[in-house]
PDB file of C-alpha atoms in Angstrom:
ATOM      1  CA  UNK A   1      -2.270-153.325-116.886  1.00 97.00           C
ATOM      2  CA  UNK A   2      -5.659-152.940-116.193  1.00 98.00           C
ATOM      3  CA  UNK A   3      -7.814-155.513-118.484  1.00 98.00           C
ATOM      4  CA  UNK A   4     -11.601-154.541-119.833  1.00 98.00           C
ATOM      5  CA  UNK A   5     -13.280-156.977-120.651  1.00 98.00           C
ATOM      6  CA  UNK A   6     -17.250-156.598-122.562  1.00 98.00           C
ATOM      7  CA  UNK A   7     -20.111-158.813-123.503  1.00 98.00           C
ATOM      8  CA  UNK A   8     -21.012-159.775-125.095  1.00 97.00           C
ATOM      9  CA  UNK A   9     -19.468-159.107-128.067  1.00 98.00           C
ATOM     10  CA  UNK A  10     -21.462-158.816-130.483  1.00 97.00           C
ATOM     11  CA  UNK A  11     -25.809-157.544-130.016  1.00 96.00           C
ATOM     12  CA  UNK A  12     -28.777-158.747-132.732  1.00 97.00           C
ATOM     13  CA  UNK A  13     -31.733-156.099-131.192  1.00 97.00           C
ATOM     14  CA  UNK A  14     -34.774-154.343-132.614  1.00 96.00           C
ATOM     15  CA  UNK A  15     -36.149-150.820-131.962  1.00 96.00           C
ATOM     16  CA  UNK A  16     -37.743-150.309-129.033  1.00 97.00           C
ATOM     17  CA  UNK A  17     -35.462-153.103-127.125  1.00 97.00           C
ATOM     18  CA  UNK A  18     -34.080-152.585-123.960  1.00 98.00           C
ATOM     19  CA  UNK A  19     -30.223-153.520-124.262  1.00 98.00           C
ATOM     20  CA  UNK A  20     -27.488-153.856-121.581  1.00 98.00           C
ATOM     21  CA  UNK A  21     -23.829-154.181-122.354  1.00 98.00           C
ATOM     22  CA  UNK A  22     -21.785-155.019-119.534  1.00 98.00           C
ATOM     23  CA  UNK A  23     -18.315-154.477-118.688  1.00 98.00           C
ATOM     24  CA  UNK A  24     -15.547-155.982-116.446  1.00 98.00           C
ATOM     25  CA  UNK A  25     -12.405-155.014-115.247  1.00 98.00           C
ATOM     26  CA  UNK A  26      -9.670-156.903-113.907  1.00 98.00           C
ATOM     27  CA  UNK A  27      -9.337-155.149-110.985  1.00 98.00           C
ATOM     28  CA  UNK A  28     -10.976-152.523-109.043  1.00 98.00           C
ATOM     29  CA  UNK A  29     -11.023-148.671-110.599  1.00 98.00           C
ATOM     30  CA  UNK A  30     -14.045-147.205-108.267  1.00 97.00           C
ATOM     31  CA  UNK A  31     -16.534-145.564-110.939  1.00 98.00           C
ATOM     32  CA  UNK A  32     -13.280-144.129-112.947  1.00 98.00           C
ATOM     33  CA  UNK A  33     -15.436-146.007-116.000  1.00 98.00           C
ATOM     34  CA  UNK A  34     -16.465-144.026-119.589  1.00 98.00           C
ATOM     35  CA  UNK A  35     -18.358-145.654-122.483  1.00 98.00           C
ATOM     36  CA  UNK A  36     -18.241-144.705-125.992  1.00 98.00           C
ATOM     37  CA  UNK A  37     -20.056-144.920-129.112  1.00 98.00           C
ATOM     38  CA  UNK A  38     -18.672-145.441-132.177  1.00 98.00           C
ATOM     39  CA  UNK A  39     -19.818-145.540-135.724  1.00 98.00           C
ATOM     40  CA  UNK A  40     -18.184-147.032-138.535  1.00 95.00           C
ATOM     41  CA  UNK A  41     -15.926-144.561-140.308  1.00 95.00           C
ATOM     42  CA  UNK A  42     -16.695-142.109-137.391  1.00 97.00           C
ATOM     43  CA  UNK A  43     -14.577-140.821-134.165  1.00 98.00           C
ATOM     44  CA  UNK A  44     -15.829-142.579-131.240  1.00 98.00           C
ATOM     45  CA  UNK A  45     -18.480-140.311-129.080  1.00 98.00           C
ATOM     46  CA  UNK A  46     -18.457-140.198-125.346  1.00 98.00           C
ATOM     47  CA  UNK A  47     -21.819-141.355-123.404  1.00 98.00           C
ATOM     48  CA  UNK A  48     -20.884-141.280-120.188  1.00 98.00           C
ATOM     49  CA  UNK A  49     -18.310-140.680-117.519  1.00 98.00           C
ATOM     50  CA  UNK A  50     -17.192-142.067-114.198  1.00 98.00           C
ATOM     51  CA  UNK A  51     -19.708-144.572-114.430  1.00 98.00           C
ATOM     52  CA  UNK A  52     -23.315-143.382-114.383  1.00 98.00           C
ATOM     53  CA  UNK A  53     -22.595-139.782-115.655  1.00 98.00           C
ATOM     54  CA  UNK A  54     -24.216-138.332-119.095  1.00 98.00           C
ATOM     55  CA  UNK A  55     -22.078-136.573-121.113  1.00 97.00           C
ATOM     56  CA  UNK A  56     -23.587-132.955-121.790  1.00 95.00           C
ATOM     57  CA  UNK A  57     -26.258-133.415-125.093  1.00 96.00           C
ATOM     58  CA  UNK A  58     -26.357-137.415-124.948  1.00 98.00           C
ATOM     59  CA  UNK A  59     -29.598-139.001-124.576  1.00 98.00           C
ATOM     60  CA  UNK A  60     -31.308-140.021-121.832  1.00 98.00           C
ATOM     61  CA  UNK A  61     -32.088-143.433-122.363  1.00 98.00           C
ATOM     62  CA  UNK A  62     -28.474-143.772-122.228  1.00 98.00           C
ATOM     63  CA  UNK A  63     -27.568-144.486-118.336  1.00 98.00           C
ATOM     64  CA  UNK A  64     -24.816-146.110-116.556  1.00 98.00           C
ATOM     65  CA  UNK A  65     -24.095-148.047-113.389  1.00 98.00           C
ATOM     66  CA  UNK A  66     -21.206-149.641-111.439  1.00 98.00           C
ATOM     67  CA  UNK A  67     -18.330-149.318-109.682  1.00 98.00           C
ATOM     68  CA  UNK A  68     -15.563-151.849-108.373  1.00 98.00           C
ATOM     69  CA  UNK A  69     -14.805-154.164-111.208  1.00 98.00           C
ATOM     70  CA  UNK A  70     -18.605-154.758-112.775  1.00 98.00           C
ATOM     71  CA  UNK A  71     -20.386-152.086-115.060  1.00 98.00           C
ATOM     72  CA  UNK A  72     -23.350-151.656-117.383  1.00 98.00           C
ATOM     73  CA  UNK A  73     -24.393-149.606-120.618  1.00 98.00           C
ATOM     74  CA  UNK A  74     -28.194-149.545-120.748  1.00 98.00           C
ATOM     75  CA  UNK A  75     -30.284-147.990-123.495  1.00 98.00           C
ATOM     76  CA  UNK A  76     -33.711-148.142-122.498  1.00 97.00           C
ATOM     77  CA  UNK A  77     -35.803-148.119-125.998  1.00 96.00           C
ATOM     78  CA  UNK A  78     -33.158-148.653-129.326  1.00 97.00           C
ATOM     79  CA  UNK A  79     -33.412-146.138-131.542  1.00 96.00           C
ATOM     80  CA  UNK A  80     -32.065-146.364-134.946  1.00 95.00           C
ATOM     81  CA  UNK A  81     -29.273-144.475-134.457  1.00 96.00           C
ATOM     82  CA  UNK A  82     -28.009-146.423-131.912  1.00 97.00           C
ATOM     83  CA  UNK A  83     -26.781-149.312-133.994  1.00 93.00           C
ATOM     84  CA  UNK A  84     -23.227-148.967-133.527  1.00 97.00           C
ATOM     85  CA  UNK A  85     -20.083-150.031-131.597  1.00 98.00           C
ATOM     86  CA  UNK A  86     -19.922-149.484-127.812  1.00 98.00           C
ATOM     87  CA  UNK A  87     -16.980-149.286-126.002  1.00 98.00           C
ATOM     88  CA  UNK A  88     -15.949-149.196-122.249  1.00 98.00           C
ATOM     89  CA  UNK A  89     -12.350-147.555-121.160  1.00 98.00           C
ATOM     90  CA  UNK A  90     -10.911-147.235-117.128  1.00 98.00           C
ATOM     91  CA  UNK A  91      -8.992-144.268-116.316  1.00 98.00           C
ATOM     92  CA  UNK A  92      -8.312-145.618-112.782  1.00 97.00           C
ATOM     93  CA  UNK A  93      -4.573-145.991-114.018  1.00 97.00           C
ATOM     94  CA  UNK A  94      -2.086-145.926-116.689  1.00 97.00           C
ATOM     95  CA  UNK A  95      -1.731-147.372-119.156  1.00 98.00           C
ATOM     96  CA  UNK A  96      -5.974-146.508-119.567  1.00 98.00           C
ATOM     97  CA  UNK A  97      -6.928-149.428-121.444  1.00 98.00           C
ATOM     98  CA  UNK A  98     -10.465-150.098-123.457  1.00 98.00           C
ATOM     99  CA  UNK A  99     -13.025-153.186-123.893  1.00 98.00           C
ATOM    100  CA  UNK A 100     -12.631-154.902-126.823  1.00 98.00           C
ATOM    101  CA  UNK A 101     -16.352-153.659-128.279  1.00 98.00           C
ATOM    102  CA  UNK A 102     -19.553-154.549-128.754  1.00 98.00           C
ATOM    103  CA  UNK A 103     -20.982-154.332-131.661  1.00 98.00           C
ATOM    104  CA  UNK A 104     -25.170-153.379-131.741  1.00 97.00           C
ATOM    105  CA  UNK A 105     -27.005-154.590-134.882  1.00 96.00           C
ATOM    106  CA  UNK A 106     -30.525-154.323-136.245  1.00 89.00           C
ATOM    107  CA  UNK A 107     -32.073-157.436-135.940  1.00 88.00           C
TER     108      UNK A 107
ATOM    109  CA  UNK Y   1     -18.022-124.811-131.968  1.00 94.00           C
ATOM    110  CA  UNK Y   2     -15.516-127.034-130.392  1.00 96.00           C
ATOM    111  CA  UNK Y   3     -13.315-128.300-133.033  1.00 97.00           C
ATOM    112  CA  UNK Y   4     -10.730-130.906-132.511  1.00 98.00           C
ATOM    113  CA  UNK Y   5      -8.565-131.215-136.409  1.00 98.00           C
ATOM    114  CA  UNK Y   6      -5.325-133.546-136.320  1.00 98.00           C
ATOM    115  CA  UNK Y   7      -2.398-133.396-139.623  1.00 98.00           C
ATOM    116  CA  UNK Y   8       0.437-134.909-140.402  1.00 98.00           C
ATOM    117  CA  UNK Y   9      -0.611-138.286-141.224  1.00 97.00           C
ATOM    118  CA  UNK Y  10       0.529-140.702-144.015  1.00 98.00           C
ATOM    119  CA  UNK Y  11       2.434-143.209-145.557  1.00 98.00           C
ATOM    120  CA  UNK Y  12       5.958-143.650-143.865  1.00 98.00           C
ATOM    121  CA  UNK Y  13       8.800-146.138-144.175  1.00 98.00           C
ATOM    122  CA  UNK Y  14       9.328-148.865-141.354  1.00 98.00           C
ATOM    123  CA  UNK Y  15      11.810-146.746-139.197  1.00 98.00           C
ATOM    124  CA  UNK Y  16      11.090-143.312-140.143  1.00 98.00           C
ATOM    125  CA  UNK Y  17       9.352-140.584-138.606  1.00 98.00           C
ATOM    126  CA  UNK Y  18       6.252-138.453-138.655  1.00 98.00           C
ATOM    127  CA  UNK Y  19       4.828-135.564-136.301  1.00 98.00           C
ATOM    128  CA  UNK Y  20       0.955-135.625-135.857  1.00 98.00           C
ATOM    129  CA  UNK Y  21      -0.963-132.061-134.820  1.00 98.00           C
ATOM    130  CA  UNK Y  22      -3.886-131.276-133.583  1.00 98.00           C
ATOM    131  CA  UNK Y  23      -5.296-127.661-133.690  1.00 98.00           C
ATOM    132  CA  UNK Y  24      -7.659-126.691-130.980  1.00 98.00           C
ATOM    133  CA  UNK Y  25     -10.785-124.270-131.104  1.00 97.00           C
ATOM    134  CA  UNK Y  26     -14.102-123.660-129.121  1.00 97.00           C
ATOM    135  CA  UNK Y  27     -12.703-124.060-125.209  1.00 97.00           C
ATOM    136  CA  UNK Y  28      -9.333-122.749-123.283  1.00 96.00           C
ATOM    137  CA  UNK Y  29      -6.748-125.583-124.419  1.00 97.00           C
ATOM    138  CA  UNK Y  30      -4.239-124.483-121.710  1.00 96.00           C
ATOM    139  CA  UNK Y  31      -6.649-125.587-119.151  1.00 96.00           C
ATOM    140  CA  UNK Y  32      -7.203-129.348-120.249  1.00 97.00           C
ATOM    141  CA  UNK Y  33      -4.742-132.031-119.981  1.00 98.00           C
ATOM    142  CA  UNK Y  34      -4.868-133.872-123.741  1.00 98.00           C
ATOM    143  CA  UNK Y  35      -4.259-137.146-124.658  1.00 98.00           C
ATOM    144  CA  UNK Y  36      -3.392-139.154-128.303  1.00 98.00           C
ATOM    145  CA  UNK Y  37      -5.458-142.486-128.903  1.00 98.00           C
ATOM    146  CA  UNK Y  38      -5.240-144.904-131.401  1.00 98.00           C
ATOM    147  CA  UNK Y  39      -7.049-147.298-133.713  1.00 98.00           C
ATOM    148  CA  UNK Y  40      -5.555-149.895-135.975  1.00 97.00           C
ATOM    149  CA  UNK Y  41      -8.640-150.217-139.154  1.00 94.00           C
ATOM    150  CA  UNK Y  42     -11.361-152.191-138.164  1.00 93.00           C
ATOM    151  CA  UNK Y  43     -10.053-153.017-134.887  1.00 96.00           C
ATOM    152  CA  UNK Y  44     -10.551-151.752-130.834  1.00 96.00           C
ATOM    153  CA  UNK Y  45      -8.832-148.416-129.503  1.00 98.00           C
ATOM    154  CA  UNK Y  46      -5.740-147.972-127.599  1.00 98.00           C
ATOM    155  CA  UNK Y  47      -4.421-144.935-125.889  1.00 98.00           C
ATOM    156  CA  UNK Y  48      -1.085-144.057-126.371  1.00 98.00           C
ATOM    157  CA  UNK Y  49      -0.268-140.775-124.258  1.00 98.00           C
ATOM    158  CA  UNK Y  50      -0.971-138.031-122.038  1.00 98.00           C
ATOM    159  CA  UNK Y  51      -0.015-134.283-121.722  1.00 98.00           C
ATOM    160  CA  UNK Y  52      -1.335-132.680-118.371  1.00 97.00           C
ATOM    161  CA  UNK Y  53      -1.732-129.006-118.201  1.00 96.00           C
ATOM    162  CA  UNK Y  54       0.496-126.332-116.976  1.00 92.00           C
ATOM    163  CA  UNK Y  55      -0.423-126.030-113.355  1.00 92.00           C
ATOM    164  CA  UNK Y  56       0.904-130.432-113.684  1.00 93.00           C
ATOM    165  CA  UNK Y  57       4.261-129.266-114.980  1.00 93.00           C
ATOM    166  CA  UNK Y  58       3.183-130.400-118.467  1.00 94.00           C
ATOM    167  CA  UNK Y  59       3.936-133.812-117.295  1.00 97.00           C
ATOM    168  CA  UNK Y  60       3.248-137.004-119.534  1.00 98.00           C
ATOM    169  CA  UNK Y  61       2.135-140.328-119.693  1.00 98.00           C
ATOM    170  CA  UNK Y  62       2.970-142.964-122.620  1.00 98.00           C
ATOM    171  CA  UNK Y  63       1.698-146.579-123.634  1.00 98.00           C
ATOM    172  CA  UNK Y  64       4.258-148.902-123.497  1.00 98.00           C
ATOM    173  CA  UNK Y  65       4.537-149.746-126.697  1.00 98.00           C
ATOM    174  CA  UNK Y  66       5.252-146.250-127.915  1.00 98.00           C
ATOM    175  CA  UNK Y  67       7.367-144.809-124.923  1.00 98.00           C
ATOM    176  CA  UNK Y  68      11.013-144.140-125.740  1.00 98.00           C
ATOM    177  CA  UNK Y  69       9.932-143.759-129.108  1.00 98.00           C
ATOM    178  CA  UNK Y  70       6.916-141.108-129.080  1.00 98.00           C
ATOM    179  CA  UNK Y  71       6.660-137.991-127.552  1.00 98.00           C
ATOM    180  CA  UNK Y  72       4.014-135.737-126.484  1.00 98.00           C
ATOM    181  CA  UNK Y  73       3.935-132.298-126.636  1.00 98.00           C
ATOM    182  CA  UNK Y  74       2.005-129.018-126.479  1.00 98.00           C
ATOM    183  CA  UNK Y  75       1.888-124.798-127.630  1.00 97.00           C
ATOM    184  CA  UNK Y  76      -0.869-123.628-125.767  1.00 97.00           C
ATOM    185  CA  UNK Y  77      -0.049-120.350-127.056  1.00 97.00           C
ATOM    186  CA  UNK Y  78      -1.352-122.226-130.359  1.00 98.00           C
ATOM    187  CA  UNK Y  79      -3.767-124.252-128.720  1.00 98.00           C
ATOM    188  CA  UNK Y  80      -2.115-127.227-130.275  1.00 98.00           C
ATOM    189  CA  UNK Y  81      -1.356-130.979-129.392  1.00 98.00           C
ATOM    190  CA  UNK Y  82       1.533-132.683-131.592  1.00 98.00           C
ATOM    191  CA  UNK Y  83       2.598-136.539-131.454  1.00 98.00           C
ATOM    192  CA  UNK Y  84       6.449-136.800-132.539  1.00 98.00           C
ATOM    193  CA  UNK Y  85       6.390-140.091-133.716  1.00 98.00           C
ATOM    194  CA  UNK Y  86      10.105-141.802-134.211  1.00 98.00           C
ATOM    195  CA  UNK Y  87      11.656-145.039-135.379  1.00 98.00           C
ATOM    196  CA  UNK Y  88       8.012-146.210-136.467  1.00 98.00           C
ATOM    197  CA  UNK Y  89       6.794-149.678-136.838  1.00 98.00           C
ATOM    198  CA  UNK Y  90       4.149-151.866-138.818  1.00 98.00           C
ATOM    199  CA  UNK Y  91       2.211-152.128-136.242  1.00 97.00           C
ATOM    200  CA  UNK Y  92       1.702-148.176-135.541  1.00 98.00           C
ATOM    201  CA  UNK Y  93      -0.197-148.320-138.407  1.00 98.00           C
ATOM    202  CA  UNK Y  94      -3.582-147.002-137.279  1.00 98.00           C
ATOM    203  CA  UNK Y  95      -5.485-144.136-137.175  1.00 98.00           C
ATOM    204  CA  UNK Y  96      -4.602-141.370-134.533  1.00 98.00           C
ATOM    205  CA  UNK Y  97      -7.450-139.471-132.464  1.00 98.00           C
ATOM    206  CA  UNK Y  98      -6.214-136.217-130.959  1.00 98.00           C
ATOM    207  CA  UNK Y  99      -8.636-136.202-127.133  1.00 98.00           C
ATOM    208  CA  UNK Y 100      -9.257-133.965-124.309  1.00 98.00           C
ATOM    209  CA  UNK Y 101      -8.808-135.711-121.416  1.00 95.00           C
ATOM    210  CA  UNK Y 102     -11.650-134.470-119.041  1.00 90.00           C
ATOM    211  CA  UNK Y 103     -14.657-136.592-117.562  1.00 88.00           C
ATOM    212  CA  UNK Y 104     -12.846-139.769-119.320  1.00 91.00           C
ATOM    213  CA  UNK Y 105     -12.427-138.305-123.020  1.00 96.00           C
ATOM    214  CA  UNK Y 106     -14.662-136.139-123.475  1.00 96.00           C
ATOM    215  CA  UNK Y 107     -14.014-134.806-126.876  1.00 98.00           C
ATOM    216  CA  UNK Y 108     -12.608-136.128-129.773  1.00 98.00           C
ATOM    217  CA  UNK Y 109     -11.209-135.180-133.189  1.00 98.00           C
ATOM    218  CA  UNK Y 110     -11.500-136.845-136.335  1.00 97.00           C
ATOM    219  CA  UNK Y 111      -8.655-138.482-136.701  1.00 98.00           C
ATOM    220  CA  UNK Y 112      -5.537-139.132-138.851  1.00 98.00           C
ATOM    221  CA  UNK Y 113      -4.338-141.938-140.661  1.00 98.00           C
ATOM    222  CA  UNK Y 114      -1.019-142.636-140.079  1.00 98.00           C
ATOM    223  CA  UNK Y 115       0.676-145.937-142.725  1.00 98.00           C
ATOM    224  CA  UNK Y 116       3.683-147.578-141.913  1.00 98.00           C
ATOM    225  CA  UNK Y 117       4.566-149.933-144.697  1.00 97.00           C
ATOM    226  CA  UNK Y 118       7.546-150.322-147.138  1.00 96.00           C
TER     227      UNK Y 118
END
């Protein structure tokens, strides 16, 4: 199995911060590479897809990058809605496996 | 409006059985392949299985942890997704997204809370 590995694990930010998450995986998967966003109590949300792609209505200062084994979530200015839990998942292969999280608090 | 709504969740005995659905709405379900993914309470997510469209012979995928023991299926002349879930365990206990599996998982439904516990 493919392993997904984030950090860091846990995020202290303010608004207006400029964040990156980044995930790893344990072996290649090209840009076959989603994150999600996922409130507490809530279905997760998808941001983006096959690496750097926006999902249709999701911000813009949501983007992407990657491809191989190394990938990055950036938001460009935190907005209060943002404080969540981000997840990363490869579809390169089954099983599809997911990060572990990272959760984004206020600071 | 795209609505994803899953049923069938509860409290079941270690060993017994429970089907999950999932009733569709808002795009063409036949067309997508759909997927089941799960989340123990406070913990990370997990996918658990796959049904591709007709045009992919309805083929499926399963987690290892679930595969001889779950299966996947489809109506898409009811635009529905069901999970037949069989000689359960403690640790299925999680909550159970029903997903459409297009650019990664694109859409997502609510979820259903699934206990396994004498």
């Amino acid at each position: 199995d493919i392993q997904m590995t984030q950090s860091p694990s846990s995020l202290s930010a303010s608004v207006g911060d400029r964040v990156t998450i980044t995930c790893r995986a344990s072996q290649g998967i090209n840009e076959f590479l989603g994150w999600f966003q996922q409130k507490p109590g809530r279905a997760p949300k998808s941001l983006i897809y096959d690496a750097s792609n926006l999902q249709s209505g999701v911000p813009s200062r949501f983007s992407g990058s990657g491809s191989g084994t190394d990938f990055t979530l950036t938001i460009s200015s935190l907005q209060p809605e943002d404080f969540a839990t981000y997840y990363c998942q490869q579809y390169k292969s089954y099983p599809y496996t997911f990060g572990q999280g990272t959760k984004l608090e206020i600071k | 409006e795209v609505l994803l709504v899953e049923s069938g969740g509860g409290l079941v005995q270690p060993g017994g059985s429970l089907r999950l659905s999932c009733a569709v709405s808002g795009f063409t379900f036949s067309d997508y392949y759909m997927d089941w993914v799960r989340q123990v309470p406070g913990k990370g997510l997990q996918w658990v299985a796959r049904s591709r469209s007709k045009p992919k012979g309805y083929t499926t995928e399963y987690a290892a942890s679930v595969k001889g023991r779950f299966t996947i299926s489809r109506d898409d002349s009811k635009s529905s997704l069901y999970l037949q879930m069989n000689s359960l365990k403690t640790e299925d206990t999680a909550v159970y997204f029903c997903v459409r599996g297009h650019n990664s998982f694109d859409l997502w439904g609510q979820g259903s809370l699934v206990t396994v516990s004498s």
